[in-house]
Amino acid sequence: MTATTTKEELVFQLADIRFSKDGFHIARTTKGDSVAGKFNAQVGHCYKAAGEWDRTSDKALTYGPTFKIESAVSIRMPSPEALGRYLVFALRGKGSGTAAVGEIVVSMLVQGVKEEGLDLEELLDHCKRDTLIDLVGTRNTPKVDTILAWWPKIKPAADLMSPLLGYGLSEAMAETLINIYGSRVIEEVEKRPYDLILEVDGVSFLTADKIAMKVGLISKTDPLRLRAALATGMRDATSNGDVGVRRKLLVDRTMPLVNESVIENGRRKLAPGVPPAVPANVLENILDDMIKGSFVDAQGKDCEFSKELVEFADDKGEVVVWYAPLVEAERTIARRLAQFNAKPRPDLAARVEEFATKLGATLAPEQHAAVGMVLSNPVSVITGGPGCGKSFVLKVVLAALDAAGYKGTLIAPTGKAAKRITESTGRLAQTAHSAIGFGGKQRAAFNEDCPLASHYLVIDEASMMDTELTAAVLCAAANHCRIIIVGDVDQLPSVGPGQVLRDIILADIVPVTRLTRVFRQGAGSGIVTAAKVINTGHMPETTDDGQFVMVETETPAQDLLEAMRELIASGVNPDDIQVLAPTHKGDAGCTALNKAVQALLNPETPGSMQKLRRDSGDIRVNDRVIQGKNNRELGIVNGDIGWIDDISSDKGSVLLSLADRPEPLKMTAQESTNLKLAYAITVHKSQGAEAPYVLIALDRAASFMLRRNLVYTAVTRGSKKVMLFGSLNTVSGAVRRGEPPEGSRRTSLVSKLKASFPSIGAKPTDRIAAAMLSDTFDESLPF
């Protein structure tokens, strides 16, 4: 009998293999179909095959139809649960009233298809309306109609989203990955899940590990997995501000990541009574290979981090694993400061009074000393709290340098900090990144080979300068440049690794003036008073002028929101209010506060698709947002705050308004992945910024991380009014808990500074000025 065939495509999951020889397989699918052909057959895997159905041959008539495979590729078919999650996500806001689709009806669908042995995707593809209604009940008919009406439009993304959701990723993270990798996303995620940790913000080791284990491409003891876990430990250390971490601590922290673990008091620990599958000595061996730079992947290529770890003892003799690029940046800071310090500069200190008189200013003794110190030394530091006159001292210094004909550059770590310097000194200041053309991973446009054409460099808000940025800035200054460092050492250290200002002061190798007397009166003086009380380790109280208000409460988030409503009702512009919190988590953390403030100021429009999905809260048009990462191409930096003008509902592109830009910035969906809500931001993120009204929530749940410098930094962000919400025990405990003298971060900069200075030049007090003063530009200087 002649066989008739029909060319088709078949998608199936393999149930068992009945015959195999030389790559040819006869097998059965989970739906009972027979398939035959040459392909990489593995039970449980899913395939998309091209071929022909044999329904009429003698064998087919005897044994049943067989799909003859010409070619087949392995695919990832979503589980009913994953597809259900996608439906809830994709159909949010698509229907209204009884037609709105939510988790309940989708759960009914998922449970029904599992119990009946049906394929949910197939039911949707073939518009099996009656079957779907049978599964969820006739009262949910409008919801079924909504699903079927939208399915053709949302199905293309389902092929990418559903598998990702099946790996346990959030909808927002799945969208982020699709924006980054496009149609290659499943391949990228499955082939190299651990690379996502370094390539995609928000992907943790545990997330990547979950994917790797589900794909089944790796064992628990695979060196690639263990390297990724140790690299994560190092990255966590640097993200917390450390340049290095004790070797034993790094291994101890990694053990729960790669073995069975439990969460106790917010910390991951080894599961009690369960022998670790990966012993500590195995991790030690992998760490040794990473430090030696001898770790390679399966293709023989050097792995990320394999040459970026070094090991040496710290000042206390403890064995520490250091992140090599940061150690090199510390060496650069020490080398450059020593080079600057060894170059004599004209001593202008004798004319301090003359310059002050020209400004119509009267200097207090400590301010006079500070100005003289700066004008007589090539490298100097001025530190002090708010209202102590740092800006005034700097203004006199700049006037003196101008009178001598010198050209200078003023920088600060953030745009808002630079704007404040410009306002207080009358001189144009830039962000550090902008001034030196720094893009993070690329070399700055201005560097040792191509320095800035300036006689002096002022680094303001220096407490915010991290190790890598400081190194790049110092390399951008010419060798004959006078370096003036200004900042409040009692504030929180930088968001990035290091505590550069504190370490320079601790090293005691350049002259430092600490201003302590408060001069500010009038506007903001109550805030200054409260900050000074906090900085001495005492509990702040509401000031007489009402500019600082202490609200003792066990419900800080609730009371803060009520205070915000009252401020707005009294006529305060919501854009002038900034909410601060120590952390993102908890009832009084940034995530919860952002959602609450957003609901108050910018509630959701029903049915609107103009939104950016985020795990921390969806972003809508008119929302206040903060950039979480430097983007050199767009000219925005970590910490920039703006407002969403528009969101493309189909492409996800964004129009972002920024205070210092005349025109809105257009961002693609991928470029906007680092935007987050900014009604509430962490205290760390607020550094260098200032808002007229600052509301601070200190939650008891965050007590473990609360310290005096955090509260002090938060309070000093306000200019008109600051309100601090928290219980008596929480606030008093925080202000009593000061930093150790050496700071809370593990760095090696102090030892490098002390080692560098004696080898290059004499101390400042031993230097003899090599140039005479002149009121005109000194042509002998190299500019």
Short mmCIF file of N, CA and C in Angstrom, two decimals, residues 313-316 327 330-335 499-500 502-509 742 746-759:
data_model
loop_
_atom_site.label_atom_id
_atom_site.label_comp_id
_atom_site.label_asym_id
_atom_site.label_seq_id
_atom_site.Cartn_x
_atom_site.Cartn_y
_atom_site.Cartn_z
N ALA A 313 48.40 40.43 53.96
CA ALA A 313 47.95 40.73 55.32
C ALA A 313 47.67 42.21 55.46
N ASP A 314 46.68 42.55 56.28
CA ASP A 314 46.40 43.95 56.56
C ASP A 314 47.26 44.44 57.71
N ASP A 315 47.01 45.66 58.19
CA ASP A 315 47.83 46.25 59.25
C ASP A 315 47.78 45.46 60.54
N LYS A 316 46.71 44.68 60.72
CA LYS A 316 46.57 43.88 61.94
C LYS A 316 47.14 42.47 61.78
N VAL A 327 42.74 47.84 44.86
CA VAL A 327 44.07 47.99 45.48
C VAL A 327 44.96 48.85 44.59
N GLU A 330 44.01 52.39 45.05
CA GLU A 330 44.58 52.92 46.29
C GLU A 330 46.06 53.28 46.10
N ARG A 331 46.80 52.43 45.40
CA ARG A 331 48.21 52.73 45.12
C ARG A 331 48.31 54.03 44.32
N THR A 332 47.42 54.21 43.38
CA THR A 332 47.43 55.41 42.54
C THR A 332 47.16 56.65 43.38
N ILE A 333 46.19 56.58 44.28
CA ILE A 333 45.88 57.71 45.16
C ILE A 333 47.11 58.08 45.99
N ALA A 334 47.73 57.08 46.59
CA ALA A 334 48.91 57.34 47.43
C ALA A 334 50.05 57.93 46.60
N ARG A 335 50.28 57.35 45.43
CA ARG A 335 51.38 57.83 44.57
C ARG A 335 51.15 59.26 44.12
N GLN A 499 36.92 54.57 51.82
CA GLN A 499 36.60 55.69 52.72
C GLN A 499 37.76 56.67 52.59
N VAL A 500 37.88 57.24 51.41
CA VAL A 500 39.09 57.96 51.02
C VAL A 500 39.38 59.15 51.92
N ARG A 502 38.39 59.81 55.01
CA ARG A 502 38.77 59.37 56.35
C ARG A 502 40.20 58.82 56.35
N ASP A 503 40.55 58.03 55.33
CA ASP A 503 41.87 57.41 55.29
C ASP A 503 42.97 58.46 55.10
N ILE A 504 42.71 59.47 54.30
CA ILE A 504 43.72 60.53 54.10
C ILE A 504 43.97 61.26 55.42
N ILE A 505 42.90 61.53 56.15
CA ILE A 505 43.04 62.21 57.45
C ILE A 505 43.75 61.31 58.45
N LEU A 506 43.37 60.00 58.48
CA LEU A 506 43.99 59.06 59.42
C LEU A 506 45.48 58.88 59.15
N ALA A 507 45.87 58.94 57.89
CA ALA A 507 47.28 58.72 57.55
C ALA A 507 48.18 59.82 58.09
N ASP A 508 47.63 61.01 58.31
CA ASP A 508 48.37 62.12 58.92
C ASP A 508 49.61 62.47 58.11
N ILE A 509 49.43 62.58 56.79
CA ILE A 509 50.58 62.89 55.93
C ILE A 509 50.42 64.21 55.20
N GLU A 742 39.11 54.03 62.95
CA GLU A 742 39.65 53.68 61.64
C GLU A 742 38.57 53.50 60.58
N ARG A 746 37.04 47.95 55.34
CA ARG A 746 38.37 47.36 55.26
C ARG A 746 39.07 47.88 54.00
N THR A 747 40.06 48.74 54.21
CA THR A 747 40.83 49.31 53.10
C THR A 747 42.32 49.18 53.43
N SER A 748 43.15 49.45 52.44
CA SER A 748 44.60 49.44 52.68
C SER A 748 45.23 50.77 52.31
N LEU A 749 44.40 51.83 52.17
CA LEU A 749 44.92 53.12 51.71
C LEU A 749 45.82 53.79 52.74
N VAL A 750 45.50 53.69 54.03
CA VAL A 750 46.31 54.37 55.05
C VAL A 750 47.75 53.88 54.99
N SER A 751 47.93 52.56 54.94
CA SER A 751 49.30 52.02 54.91
C SER A 751 50.01 52.42 53.62
N LYS A 752 49.29 52.49 52.53
CA LYS A 752 49.91 52.87 51.26
C LYS A 752 50.31 54.34 51.28
N LEU A 753 49.48 55.18 51.88
CA LEU A 753 49.83 56.60 52.00
C LEU A 753 51.08 56.78 52.84
N LYS A 754 51.13 56.10 53.99
CA LYS A 754 52.29 56.23 54.87
C LYS A 754 53.56 55.71 54.21
N ALA A 755 53.41 54.67 53.39
CA ALA A 755 54.57 54.11 52.72
C ALA A 755 55.05 54.99 51.57
N SER A 756 54.14 55.70 50.93
CA SER A 756 54.48 56.47 49.73
C SER A 756 55.15 57.80 50.05
N PHE A 757 54.70 58.47 51.10
CA PHE A 757 55.16 59.84 51.32
C PHE A 757 56.65 59.93 51.65
N PRO A 758 57.21 59.14 52.55
CA PRO A 758 58.64 59.29 52.86
C PRO A 758 59.52 59.02 51.65
N SER A 759 59.04 58.19 50.71
CA SER A 759 59.88 57.81 49.59
C SER A 759 59.90 58.85 48.48
#
